[in-house]
Amino acid sequence: MSLGEYRPRVLLVEDEESFIDALSIGLDREGFLLTIARDGQEALTLFGEQTFDLVLLDLMLPKVSGLDVCRSIRHSSNVPIIIVSAKGEEVDTVLMLELGADDYVTKPYRLRELTARMRAVLRRRSAPVAVGESDELLEVGPLRLEIDSRRCFLNGVEVKVRKKEFAILELLLANPGRVITRDHLINDVWGSDYVGDTKTLDVHIKRLRNLLEEFPKEPRHITTVRGVGYRFEVGA
Ligand code: CA
């Protein structure tokens, strides 16, 4: 992504002045347009009033915690969220991803590392995602799903997928570039009362890869996030 002309608008939610000072200078120099919220409540207020391309969210915040801010933003928005936690903080990364965070970094971090991750989530989100006029079409990269008729197309050629496989694809493609946890997939596709073998999910993923990937053992589209879940890669 070129930052030459367009400056991505970033909501920085951070209560430590030293970080605010350093990031204000560093991120401005890197081409980002920063708005600062010093507590969780202010973050939610600003988020409701303005449009942002990315949220950089500290976990330990006055008034409303970072996790609650994340949960709350996700109710209304798909904006990329990167969570920032301090070293030594008990961090449940699975919970963070389940709440819809796109990525996380641990303080102290290098500015270069942070901006690389910021650009990566922005790139994922800006990949072409088309949703049809009546929301019945989901298109990411080479894949197109026609939701109502449950038809799946790869580079314009129809691929026959089963009902559960279609449901898995639908959830992954609706969240391009974002990790969908195993629990989320199982609850969504099989229902929260599912008591069967969770390996069933892996079997379905394997079949989808055989259908959709050029090299099913080295998948480029449906990737595994070890110990967490799966992700539909965009721009792959
Ligand atoms: Ca803090």
JSON list of C-alpha atoms and ligand atoms in Angstrom, two decimals:
[
{"chain": "A", "resi": 1, "resn": "MET", "atom": "CA", "xyz": [0.00, 0.00, 0.00]},
{"chain": "A", "resi": 2, "resn": "SER", "atom": "CA", "xyz": [1.30, 3.42, -0.82]},
{"chain": "A", "resi": 3, "resn": "LEU", "atom": "CA", "xyz": [1.15, 5.90, 1.97]},
{"chain": "A", "resi": 4, "resn": "GLY", "atom": "CA", "xyz": [2.29, 8.64, -0.35]},
{"chain": "A", "resi": 5, "resn": "GLU", "atom": "CA", "xyz": [-1.02, 10.38, -0.75]},
{"chain": "A", "resi": 6, "resn": "TYR", "atom": "CA", "xyz": [-3.59, 8.87, 1.53]},
{"chain": "A", "resi": 7, "resn": "ARG", "atom": "CA", "xyz": [-2.86, 9.05, 5.22]},
{"chain": "A", "resi": 8, "resn": "PRO", "atom": "CA", "xyz": [-4.60, 6.21, 7.08]},
{"chain": "A", "resi": 9, "resn": "ARG", "atom": "CA", "xyz": [-6.56, 7.55, 10.04]},
{"chain": "A", "resi": 10, "resn": "VAL", "atom": "CA", "xyz": [-5.51, 5.81, 13.22]},
{"chain": "A", "resi": 11, "resn": "LEU", "atom": "CA", "xyz": [-7.26, 5.92, 16.58]},
{"chain": "A", "resi": 12, "resn": "LEU", "atom": "CA", "xyz": [-4.52, 5.51, 19.18]},
{"chain": "A", "resi": 13, "resn": "VAL", "atom": "CA", "xyz": [-5.99, 4.40, 22.50]},
{"chain": "A", "resi": 14, "resn": "GLU", "atom": "CA", "xyz": [-3.23, 4.79, 25.05]},
{"chain": "A", "resi": 15, "resn": "ASP", "atom": "CA", "xyz": [-2.97, 6.20, 28.56]},
{"chain": "A", "resi": 16, "resn": "GLU", "atom": "CA", "xyz": [0.81, 6.41, 28.96]},
{"chain": "A", "resi": 17, "resn": "GLU", "atom": "CA", "xyz": [2.12, 9.82, 27.96]},
{"chain": "A", "resi": 18, "resn": "SER", "atom": "CA", "xyz": [5.56, 8.51, 27.03]},
{"chain": "A", "resi": 19, "resn": "PHE", "atom": "CA", "xyz": [4.01, 6.18, 24.44]},
{"chain": "A", "resi": 20, "resn": "ILE", "atom": "CA", "xyz": [1.66, 8.89, 23.19]},
{"chain": "A", "resi": 21, "resn": "ASP", "atom": "CA", "xyz": [4.59, 11.27, 22.70]},
{"chain": "A", "resi": 22, "resn": "ALA", "atom": "CA", "xyz": [6.76, 8.73, 20.91]},
{"chain": "A", "resi": 23, "resn": "LEU", "atom": "CA", "xyz": [3.97, 7.42, 18.67]},
{"chain": "A", "resi": 24, "resn": "SER", "atom": "CA", "xyz": [2.68, 10.90, 17.83]},
{"chain": "A", "resi": 25, "resn": "ILE", "atom": "CA", "xyz": [6.02, 11.74, 16.31]},
{"chain": "A", "resi": 26, "resn": "GLY", "atom": "CA", "xyz": [6.88, 8.31, 14.90]},
{"chain": "A", "resi": 27, "resn": "LEU", "atom": "CA", "xyz": [3.56, 7.47, 13.28]},
{"chain": "A", "resi": 28, "resn": "ASP", "atom": "CA", "xyz": [3.14, 10.97, 11.87]},
{"chain": "A", "resi": 29, "resn": "ARG", "atom": "CA", "xyz": [6.52, 10.61, 10.21]},
{"chain": "A", "resi": 30, "resn": "GLU", "atom": "CA", "xyz": [5.41, 7.23, 8.82]},
{"chain": "A", "resi": 31, "resn": "GLY", "atom": "CA", "xyz": [2.40, 8.83, 7.16]},
{"chain": "A", "resi": 32, "resn": "PHE", "atom": "CA", "xyz": [-0.39, 7.99, 9.59]},
{"chain": "A", "resi": 33, "resn": "LEU", "atom": "CA", "xyz": [-2.94, 10.51, 10.80]},
{"chain": "A", "resi": 34, "resn": "LEU", "atom": "CA", "xyz": [-3.34, 10.10, 14.54]},
{"chain": "A", "resi": 35, "resn": "THR", "atom": "CA", "xyz": [-6.26, 10.77, 16.87]},
{"chain": "A", "resi": 36, "resn": "ILE", "atom": "CA", "xyz": [-5.58, 10.08, 20.54]},
{"chain": "A", "resi": 37, "resn": "ALA", "atom": "CA", "xyz": [-7.93, 8.67, 23.16]},
{"chain": "A", "resi": 38, "resn": "ARG", "atom": "CA", "xyz": [-6.55, 8.51, 26.71]},
{"chain": "A", "resi": 39, "resn": "ASP", "atom": "CA", "xyz": [-9.09, 6.08, 28.14]},
{"chain": "A", "resi": 40, "resn": "GLY", "atom": "CA", "xyz": [-11.57, 3.47, 26.95]},
{"chain": "A", "resi": 41, "resn": "GLN", "atom": "CA", "xyz": [-14.59, 5.72, 27.27]},
{"chain": "A", "resi": 42, "resn": "GLU", "atom": "CA", "xyz": [-13.00, 8.46, 25.18]},
{"chain": "A", "resi": 43, "resn": "ALA", "atom": "CA", "xyz": [-12.04, 5.82, 22.60]},
{"chain": "A", "resi": 44, "resn": "LEU", "atom": "CA", "xyz": [-15.65, 4.70, 22.18]},
{"chain": "A", "resi": 45, "resn": "THR", "atom": "CA", "xyz": [-16.90, 8.28, 22.00]},
{"chain": "A", "resi": 46, "resn": "LEU", "atom": "CA", "xyz": [-14.35, 9.22, 19.32]},
{"chain": "A", "resi": 47, "resn": "PHE", "atom": "CA", "xyz": [-15.03, 6.02, 17.43]},
{"chain": "A", "resi": 48, "resn": "GLY", "atom": "CA", "xyz": [-18.71, 6.86, 17.33]},
{"chain": "A", "resi": 49, "resn": "GLU", "atom": "CA", "xyz": [-18.05, 10.36, 16.02]},
{"chain": "A", "resi": 50, "resn": "GLN", "atom": "CA", "xyz": [-15.33, 9.80, 13.42]},
{"chain": "A", "resi": 51, "resn": "THR", "atom": "CA", "xyz": [-14.21, 7.29, 10.83]},
{"chain": "A", "resi": 52, "resn": "PHE", "atom": "CA", "xyz": [-10.94, 5.44, 11.30]},
{"chain": "A", "resi": 53, "resn": "ASP", "atom": "CA", "xyz": [-8.93, 3.03, 9.17]},
{"chain": "A", "resi": 54, "resn": "LEU", "atom": "CA", "xyz": [-7.23, 1.34, 12.11]},
{"chain": "A", "resi": 55, "resn": "VAL", "atom": "CA", "xyz": [-7.45, 1.19, 15.90]},
{"chain": "A", "resi": 56, "resn": "LEU", "atom": "CA", "xyz": [-4.33, 0.76, 17.98]},
{"chain": "A", "resi": 57, "resn": "LEU", "atom": "CA", "xyz": [-5.65, -0.36, 21.32]},
{"chain": "A", "resi": 58, "resn": "ASP", "atom": "CA", "xyz": [-3.81, -0.58, 24.63]},
{"chain": "A", "resi": 59, "resn": "LEU", "atom": "CA", "xyz": [-5.21, -3.30, 26.92]},
{"chain": "A", "resi": 60, "resn": "MET", "atom": "CA", "xyz": [-4.85, -1.67, 30.34]},
{"chain": "A", "resi": 61, "resn": "LEU", "atom": "CA", "xyz": [-6.87, 1.50, 30.18]},
{"chain": "A", "resi": 62, "resn": "PRO", "atom": "CA", "xyz": [-8.75, 3.73, 32.62]},
{"chain": "A", "resi": 63, "resn": "LYS", "atom": "CA", "xyz": [-12.57, 3.57, 32.68]},
{"chain": "A", "resi": 64, "resn": "VAL", "atom": "CA", "xyz": [-13.21, 0.91, 30.01]},
{"chain": "A", "resi": 65, "resn": "SER", "atom": "CA", "xyz": [-10.69, -1.89, 29.42]},
{"chain": "A", "resi": 66, "resn": "GLY", "atom": "CA", "xyz": [-9.12, -2.52, 26.04]},
{"chain": "A", "resi": 67, "resn": "LEU", "atom": "CA", "xyz": [-10.94, -5.83, 25.68]},
{"chain": "A", "resi": 68, "resn": "ASP", "atom": "CA", "xyz": [-14.29, -4.17, 26.32]},
{"chain": "A", "resi": 69, "resn": "VAL", "atom": "CA", "xyz": [-13.45, -1.43, 23.83]},
{"chain": "A", "resi": 70, "resn": "CYS", "atom": "CA", "xyz": [-12.57, -4.12, 21.27]},
{"chain": "A", "resi": 71, "resn": "ARG", "atom": "CA", "xyz": [-15.79, -6.02, 21.90]},
{"chain": "A", "resi": 72, "resn": "SER", "atom": "CA", "xyz": [-17.82, -2.85, 21.67]},
{"chain": "A", "resi": 73, "resn": "ILE", "atom": "CA", "xyz": [-16.24, -1.62, 18.42]},
{"chain": "A", "resi": 74, "resn": "ARG", "atom": "CA", "xyz": [-16.79, -5.05, 16.84]},
{"chain": "A", "resi": 75, "resn": "HIS", "atom": "CA", "xyz": [-20.54, -4.76, 17.41]},
{"chain": "A", "resi": 76, "resn": "SER", "atom": "CA", "xyz": [-20.70, -2.04, 14.81]},
{"chain": "A", "resi": 77, "resn": "SER", "atom": "CA", "xyz": [-17.52, -2.10, 12.76]},
{"chain": "A", "resi": 78, "resn": "ASN", "atom": "CA", "xyz": [-15.05, -4.20, 10.82]},
{"chain": "A", "resi": 79, "resn": "VAL", "atom": "CA", "xyz": [-12.19, -1.71, 11.34]},
{"chain": "A", "resi": 80, "resn": "PRO", "atom": "CA", "xyz": [-8.80, -3.39, 11.82]},
{"chain": "A", "resi": 81, "resn": "ILE", "atom": "CA", "xyz": [-7.80, -3.50, 15.50]},
{"chain": "A", "resi": 82, "resn": "ILE", "atom": "CA", "xyz": [-4.27, -4.12, 16.79]},
{"chain": "A", "resi": 83, "resn": "ILE", "atom": "CA", "xyz": [-4.07, -4.73, 20.51]},
{"chain": "A", "resi": 84, "resn": "VAL", "atom": "CA", "xyz": [-1.04, -3.54, 22.43]},
{"chain": "A", "resi": 85, "resn": "SER", "atom": "CA", "xyz": [-0.22, -5.21, 25.72]},
{"chain": "A", "resi": 86, "resn": "ALA", "atom": "CA", "xyz": [2.52, -4.54, 28.22]},
{"chain": "A", "resi": 87, "resn": "LYS", "atom": "CA", "xyz": [5.23, -7.09, 28.92]},
{"chain": "A", "resi": 88, "resn": "GLY", "atom": "CA", "xyz": [4.22, -9.39, 31.76]},
{"chain": "A", "resi": 89, "resn": "GLU", "atom": "CA", "xyz": [0.51, -8.75, 31.40]},
{"chain": "A", "resi": 90, "resn": "GLU", "atom": "CA", "xyz": [-1.59, -11.89, 31.44]},
{"chain": "A", "resi": 91, "resn": "VAL", "atom": "CA", "xyz": [-2.79, -11.94, 27.90]},
{"chain": "A", "resi": 92, "resn": "ASP", "atom": "CA", "xyz": [-5.29, -14.39, 26.49]},
{"chain": "A", "resi": 93, "resn": "THR", "atom": "CA", "xyz": [-4.46, -14.17, 22.80]},
{"chain": "A", "resi": 94, "resn": "VAL", "atom": "CA", "xyz": [-7.23, -16.57, 21.82]},
{"chain": "A", "resi": 95, "resn": "LEU", "atom": "CA", "xyz": [-9.78, -14.39, 23.61]},
{"chain": "A", "resi": 96, "resn": "MET", "atom": "CA", "xyz": [-8.40, -11.28, 21.90]},
{"chain": "A", "resi": 97, "resn": "LEU", "atom": "CA", "xyz": [-8.74, -12.87, 18.48]},
{"chain": "A", "resi": 98, "resn": "GLU", "atom": "CA", "xyz": [-12.18, -14.19, 19.38]},
{"chain": "A", "resi": 99, "resn": "LEU", "atom": "CA", "xyz": [-13.26, -10.68, 20.27]},
{"chain": "A", "resi": 100, "resn": "GLY", "atom": "CA", "xyz": [-12.19, -9.65, 16.81]},
{"chain": "A", "resi": 101, "resn": "ALA", "atom": "CA", "xyz": [-8.71, -8.18, 17.19]},
{"chain": "A", "resi": 102, "resn": "ASP", "atom": "CA", "xyz": [-6.66, -8.54, 14.00]},
{"chain": "A", "resi": 103, "resn": "ASP", "atom": "CA", "xyz": [-3.24, -8.67, 15.58]},
{"chain": "A", "resi": 104, "resn": "TYR", "atom": "CA", "xyz": [-1.40, -7.85, 18.78]},
{"chain": "A", "resi": 105, "resn": "VAL", "atom": "CA", "xyz": [1.99, -6.50, 19.81]},
{"chain": "A", "resi": 106, "resn": "THR", "atom": "CA", "xyz": [3.74, -6.49, 23.15]},
{"chain": "A", "resi": 107, "resn": "LYS", "atom": "CA", "xyz": [5.41, -3.46, 24.68]},
{"chain": "A", "resi": 108, "resn": "PRO", "atom": "CA", "xyz": [8.19, -2.60, 24.36]},
{"chain": "A", "resi": 109, "resn": "TYR", "atom": "CA", "xyz": [8.14, -2.81, 20.59]},
{"chain": "A", "resi": 110, "resn": "ARG", "atom": "CA", "xyz": [10.11, -1.21, 17.82]},
{"chain": "A", "resi": 111, "resn": "LEU", "atom": "CA", "xyz": [8.29, 1.42, 15.80]},
{"chain": "A", "resi": 112, "resn": "ARG", "atom": "CA", "xyz": [9.31, -0.42, 12.65]},
{"chain": "A", "resi": 113, "resn": "GLU", "atom": "CA", "xyz": [7.69, -3.64, 13.88]},
{"chain": "A", "resi": 114, "resn": "LEU", "atom": "CA", "xyz": [4.50, -1.81, 14.80]},
{"chain": "A", "resi": 115, "resn": "THR", "atom": "CA", "xyz": [4.19, 0.03, 11.48]},
{"chain": "A", "resi": 116, "resn": "ALA", "atom": "CA", "xyz": [4.87, -3.20, 9.56]},
{"chain": "A", "resi": 117, "resn": "ARG", "atom": "CA", "xyz": [1.94, -4.84, 11.35]},
{"chain": "A", "resi": 118, "resn": "MET", "atom": "CA", "xyz": [-0.24, -1.78, 10.85]},
{"chain": "A", "resi": 119, "resn": "ARG", "atom": "CA", "xyz": [0.45, -1.83, 7.12]},
{"chain": "A", "resi": 120, "resn": "ALA", "atom": "CA", "xyz": [-0.17, -5.59, 6.99]},
{"chain": "A", "resi": 121, "resn": "VAL", "atom": "CA", "xyz": [-3.66, -5.37, 8.51]},
{"chain": "A", "resi": 122, "resn": "LEU", "atom": "CA", "xyz": [-4.51, -2.36, 6.34]},
{"chain": "A", "resi": 123, "resn": "ARG", "atom": "CA", "xyz": [-3.35, -4.25, 3.26]},
{"chain": "A", "resi": 124, "resn": "ARG", "atom": "CA", "xyz": [-5.48, -7.26, 4.15]},
{"chain": "A", "resi": 125, "resn": "ARG", "atom": "CA", "xyz": [-8.53, -5.09, 4.63]},
{"chain": "A", "resi": 126, "resn": "SER", "atom": "CA", "xyz": [-8.07, -3.06, 1.49]},
{"chain": "A", "resi": 127, "resn": "ALA", "atom": "CA", "xyz": [-7.93, -6.16, -0.71]},
{"chain": "A", "resi": 128, "resn": "PRO", "atom": "CA", "xyz": [-10.89, -6.32, -3.05]},
{"chain": "A", "resi": 129, "resn": "VAL", "atom": "CA", "xyz": [-13.96, -7.48, -1.22]},
{"chain": "A", "resi": 130, "resn": "ALA", "atom": "CA", "xyz": [-17.19, -7.13, -3.10]},
{"chain": "A", "resi": 131, "resn": "VAL", "atom": "CA", "xyz": [-20.57, -7.67, -1.60]},
{"chain": "A", "resi": 132, "resn": "GLY", "atom": "CA", "xyz": [-23.48, -7.85, -4.00]},
{"chain": "A", "resi": 133, "resn": "GLU", "atom": "CA", "xyz": [-26.38, -5.45, -4.11]},
{"chain": "A", "resi": 134, "resn": "SER", "atom": "CA", "xyz": [-28.62, -7.54, -1.96]},
{"chain": "A", "resi": 135, "resn": "ASP", "atom": "CA", "xyz": [-25.74, -9.01, 0.04]},
{"chain": "A", "resi": 136, "resn": "GLU", "atom": "CA", "xyz": [-26.09, -12.37, -1.69]},
{"chain": "A", "resi": 137, "resn": "LEU", "atom": "CA", "xyz": [-22.59, -12.31, -3.19]},
{"chain": "A", "resi": 138, "resn": "LEU", "atom": "CA", "xyz": [-19.33, -12.66, -1.30]},
{"chain": "A", "resi": 139, "resn": "GLU", "atom": "CA", "xyz": [-16.19, -12.24, -3.36]},
{"chain": "A", "resi": 140, "resn": "VAL", "atom": "CA", "xyz": [-12.61, -12.38, -2.08]},
{"chain": "A", "resi": 141, "resn": "GLY", "atom": "CA", "xyz": [-9.64, -12.90, -4.38]},
{"chain": "A", "resi": 142, "resn": "PRO", "atom": "CA", "xyz": [-10.33, -15.81, -6.77]},
{"chain": "A", "resi": 143, "resn": "LEU", "atom": "CA", "xyz": [-13.36, -17.05, -4.81]},
{"chain": "A", "resi": 144, "resn": "ARG", "atom": "CA", "xyz": [-16.97, -16.07, -5.22]},
{"chain": "A", "resi": 145, "resn": "LEU", "atom": "CA", "xyz": [-19.85, -17.31, -3.12]},
{"chain": "A", "resi": 146, "resn": "GLU", "atom": "CA", "xyz": [-23.47, -16.90, -4.12]},
{"chain": "A", "resi": 147, "resn": "ILE", "atom": "CA", "xyz": [-25.07, -17.07, -0.72]},
{"chain": "A", "resi": 148, "resn": "ASP", "atom": "CA", "xyz": [-28.71, -17.78, -1.54]},
{"chain": "A", "resi": 149, "resn": "SER", "atom": "CA", "xyz": [-28.07, -20.51, -4.09]},
{"chain": "A", "resi": 150, "resn": "ARG", "atom": "CA", "xyz": [-25.04, -21.82, -2.11]},
{"chain": "A", "resi": 151, "resn": "ARG", "atom": "CA", "xyz": [-22.83, -21.88, -5.17]},
{"chain": "A", "resi": 152, "resn": "CYS", "atom": "CA", "xyz": [-19.07, -21.52, -5.03]},
{"chain": "A", "resi": 153, "resn": "PHE", "atom": "CA", "xyz": [-16.87, -20.33, -7.90]},
{"chain": "A", "resi": 154, "resn": "LEU", "atom": "CA", "xyz": [-13.09, -20.45, -8.17]},
{"chain": "A", "resi": 155, "resn": "ASN", "atom": "CA", "xyz": [-11.75, -18.14, -10.88]},
{"chain": "A", "resi": 156, "resn": "GLY", "atom": "CA", "xyz": [-15.22, -18.18, -12.41]},
{"chain": "A", "resi": 157, "resn": "VAL", "atom": "CA", "xyz": [-15.52, -21.97, -12.49]},
{"chain": "A", "resi": 158, "resn": "GLU", "atom": "CA", "xyz": [-18.09, -23.58, -10.26]},
{"chain": "A", "resi": 159, "resn": "VAL", "atom": "CA", "xyz": [-16.78, -25.89, -7.54]},
{"chain": "A", "resi": 160, "resn": "LYS", "atom": "CA", "xyz": [-19.18, -28.25, -5.82]},
{"chain": "A", "resi": 161, "resn": "VAL", "atom": "CA", "xyz": [-18.99, -27.82, -2.06]},
{"chain": "A", "resi": 162, "resn": "ARG", "atom": "CA", "xyz": [-21.17, -29.42, 0.56]},
{"chain": "A", "resi": 163, "resn": "LYS", "atom": "CA", "xyz": [-23.46, -27.52, 2.89]},
{"chain": "A", "resi": 164, "resn": "LYS", "atom": "CA", "xyz": [-21.10, -27.43, 5.90]},
{"chain": "A", "resi": 165, "resn": "GLU", "atom": "CA", "xyz": [-18.14, -26.60, 3.70]},
{"chain": "A", "resi": 166, "resn": "PHE", "atom": "CA", "xyz": [-20.07, -23.72, 2.23]},
{"chain": "A", "resi": 167, "resn": "ALA", "atom": "CA", "xyz": [-20.89, -22.47, 5.72]},
{"chain": "A", "resi": 168, "resn": "ILE", "atom": "CA", "xyz": [-17.20, -22.59, 6.67]},
{"chain": "A", "resi": 169, "resn": "LEU", "atom": "CA", "xyz": [-16.23, -20.68, 3.53]},
{"chain": "A", "resi": 170, "resn": "GLU", "atom": "CA", "xyz": [-18.95, -18.14, 4.10]},
{"chain": "A", "resi": 171, "resn": "LEU", "atom": "CA", "xyz": [-17.70, -17.34, 7.59]},
{"chain": "A", "resi": 172, "resn": "LEU", "atom": "CA", "xyz": [-14.04, -17.17, 6.48]},
{"chain": "A", "resi": 173, "resn": "LEU", "atom": "CA", "xyz": [-14.77, -15.00, 3.44]},
{"chain": "A", "resi": 174, "resn": "ALA", "atom": "CA", "xyz": [-16.98, -12.66, 5.40]},
{"chain": "A", "resi": 175, "resn": "ASN", "atom": "CA", "xyz": [-13.91, -11.94, 7.54]},
{"chain": "A", "resi": 176, "resn": "PRO", "atom": "CA", "xyz": [-11.07, -11.81, 5.04]},
{"chain": "A", "resi": 177, "resn": "GLY", "atom": "CA", "xyz": [-7.62, -11.74, 6.58]},
{"chain": "A", "resi": 178, "resn": "ARG", "atom": "CA", "xyz": [-8.96, -12.30, 10.07]},
{"chain": "A", "resi": 179, "resn": "VAL", "atom": "CA", "xyz": [-8.38, -15.36, 12.22]},
{"chain": "A", "resi": 180, "resn": "ILE", "atom": "CA", "xyz": [-11.57, -17.25, 12.93]},
{"chain": "A", "resi": 181, "resn": "THR", "atom": "CA", "xyz": [-11.14, -19.44, 15.96]},
{"chain": "A", "resi": 182, "resn": "ARG", "atom": "CA", "xyz": [-12.00, -23.14, 15.93]},
{"chain": "A", "resi": 183, "resn": "ASP", "atom": "CA", "xyz": [-14.75, -22.58, 18.51]},
{"chain": "A", "resi": 184, "resn": "HIS", "atom": "CA", "xyz": [-16.27, -19.81, 16.44]},
{"chain": "A", "resi": 185, "resn": "LEU", "atom": "CA", "xyz": [-16.30, -22.01, 13.32]},
{"chain": "A", "resi": 186, "resn": "ILE", "atom": "CA", "xyz": [-17.73, -25.02, 15.15]},
{"chain": "A", "resi": 187, "resn": "ASN", "atom": "CA", "xyz": [-20.42, -22.94, 16.91]},
{"chain": "A", "resi": 188, "resn": "ASP", "atom": "CA", "xyz": [-21.38, -21.24, 13.70]},
{"chain": "A", "resi": 189, "resn": "VAL", "atom": "CA", "xyz": [-21.39, -24.23, 11.39]},
{"chain": "A", "resi": 190, "resn": "TRP", "atom": "CA", "xyz": [-22.42, -27.10, 13.68]},
{"chain": "A", "resi": 191, "resn": "GLY", "atom": "CA", "xyz": [-24.16, -25.17, 16.47]},
{"chain": "A", "resi": 192, "resn": "SER", "atom": "CA", "xyz": [-23.13, -24.45, 20.05]},
{"chain": "A", "resi": 193, "resn": "ASP", "atom": "CA", "xyz": [-24.59, -27.75, 21.22]},
{"chain": "A", "resi": 194, "resn": "TYR", "atom": "CA", "xyz": [-22.23, -29.73, 19.00]},
{"chain": "A", "resi": 195, "resn": "VAL", "atom": "CA", "xyz": [-20.64, -32.52, 21.00]},
{"chain": "A", "resi": 196, "resn": "GLY", "atom": "CA", "xyz": [-18.89, -34.48, 18.27]},
{"chain": "A", "resi": 197, "resn": "ASP", "atom": "CA", "xyz": [-15.23, -34.77, 17.48]},
{"chain": "A", "resi": 198, "resn": "THR", "atom": "CA", "xyz": [-13.70, -31.37, 16.78]},
{"chain": "A", "resi": 199, "resn": "LYS", "atom": "CA", "xyz": [-11.48, -33.11, 14.21]},
{"chain": "A", "resi": 200, "resn": "THR", "atom": "CA", "xyz": [-14.56, -32.98, 11.96]},
{"chain": "A", "resi": 201, "resn": "LEU", "atom": "CA", "xyz": [-13.66, -29.34, 11.32]},
{"chain": "A", "resi": 202, "resn": "ASP", "atom": "CA", "xyz": [-10.17, -30.30, 10.16]},
{"chain": "A", "resi": 203, "resn": "VAL", "atom": "CA", "xyz": [-11.61, -32.92, 7.83]},
{"chain": "A", "resi": 204, "resn": "HIS", "atom": "CA", "xyz": [-13.84, -30.30, 6.21]},
{"chain": "A", "resi": 205, "resn": "ILE", "atom": "CA", "xyz": [-10.97, -27.82, 5.93]},
{"chain": "A", "resi": 206, "resn": "LYS", "atom": "CA", "xyz": [-8.84, -30.51, 4.33]},
{"chain": "A", "resi": 207, "resn": "ARG", "atom": "CA", "xyz": [-11.53, -31.22, 1.76]},
{"chain": "A", "resi": 208, "resn": "LEU", "atom": "CA", "xyz": [-11.93, -27.52, 1.00]},
{"chain": "A", "resi": 209, "resn": "ARG", "atom": "CA", "xyz": [-8.20, -27.21, 0.47]},
{"chain": "A", "resi": 210, "resn": "ASN", "atom": "CA", "xyz": [-8.25, -30.16, -1.91]},
{"chain": "A", "resi": 211, "resn": "LEU", "atom": "CA", "xyz": [-10.97, -28.42, -3.87]},
{"chain": "A", "resi": 212, "resn": "LEU", "atom": "CA", "xyz": [-9.64, -24.89, -3.83]},
{"chain": "A", "resi": 213, "resn": "GLU", "atom": "CA", "xyz": [-5.89, -24.90, -3.33]},
{"chain": "A", "resi": 214, "resn": "GLU", "atom": "CA", "xyz": [-3.34, -25.47, -6.03]},
{"chain": "A", "resi": 215, "resn": "PHE", "atom": "CA", "xyz": [-1.11, -27.21, -3.47]},
{"chain": "A", "resi": 216, "resn": "PRO", "atom": "CA", "xyz": [-3.46, -28.43, -0.71]},
{"chain": "A", "resi": 217, "resn": "LYS", "atom": "CA", "xyz": [-0.57, -29.27, 1.62]},
{"chain": "A", "resi": 218, "resn": "GLU", "atom": "CA", "xyz": [0.84, -25.76, 1.29]},
{"chain": "A", "resi": 219, "resn": "PRO", "atom": "CA", "xyz": [-2.39, -23.75, 1.34]},
{"chain": "A", "resi": 220, "resn": "ARG", "atom": "CA", "xyz": [-2.22, -20.13, 0.32]},
{"chain": "A", "resi": 221, "resn": "HIS", "atom": "CA", "xyz": [-5.87, -19.24, 0.78]},
{"chain": "A", "resi": 222, "resn": "ILE", "atom": "CA", "xyz": [-7.14, -21.13, 3.82]},
{"chain": "A", "resi": 223, "resn": "THR", "atom": "CA", "xyz": [-4.26, -21.00, 6.26]},
{"chain": "A", "resi": 224, "resn": "THR", "atom": "CA", "xyz": [-3.93, -22.50, 9.72]},
{"chain": "A", "resi": 225, "resn": "VAL", "atom": "CA", "xyz": [-3.18, -20.30, 12.70]},
{"chain": "A", "resi": 226, "resn": "ARG", "atom": "CA", "xyz": [-1.73, -22.93, 14.97]},
{"chain": "A", "resi": 227, "resn": "GLY", "atom": "CA", "xyz": [-3.62, -23.47, 18.19]},
{"chain": "A", "resi": 228, "resn": "VAL", "atom": "CA", "xyz": [-6.18, -20.81, 17.29]},
{"chain": "A", "resi": 229, "resn": "GLY", "atom": "CA", "xyz": [-8.06, -21.40, 14.07]},
{"chain": "A", "resi": 230, "resn": "TYR", "atom": "CA", "xyz": [-8.11, -20.63, 10.37]},
{"chain": "A", "resi": 231, "resn": "ARG", "atom": "CA", "xyz": [-7.83, -17.56, 8.20]},
{"chain": "A", "resi": 232, "resn": "PHE", "atom": "CA", "xyz": [-8.79, -16.76, 4.63]},
{"chain": "A", "resi": 233, "resn": "GLU", "atom": "CA", "xyz": [-5.80, -14.94, 3.21]},
{"chain": "A", "resi": 234, "resn": "VAL", "atom": "CA", "xyz": [-6.42, -12.12, 0.82]},
{"chain": "A", "resi": 235, "resn": "GLY", "atom": "CA", "xyz": [-4.04, -11.11, -1.91]},
{"chain": "A", "resi": 236, "resn": "ALA", "atom": "CA", "xyz": [-2.51, -14.61, -1.82]},
{"chain": "B", "resi": 1, "resn": "CA", "atom": "CA", "xyz": [-2.09, 1.28, 29.63]}
]
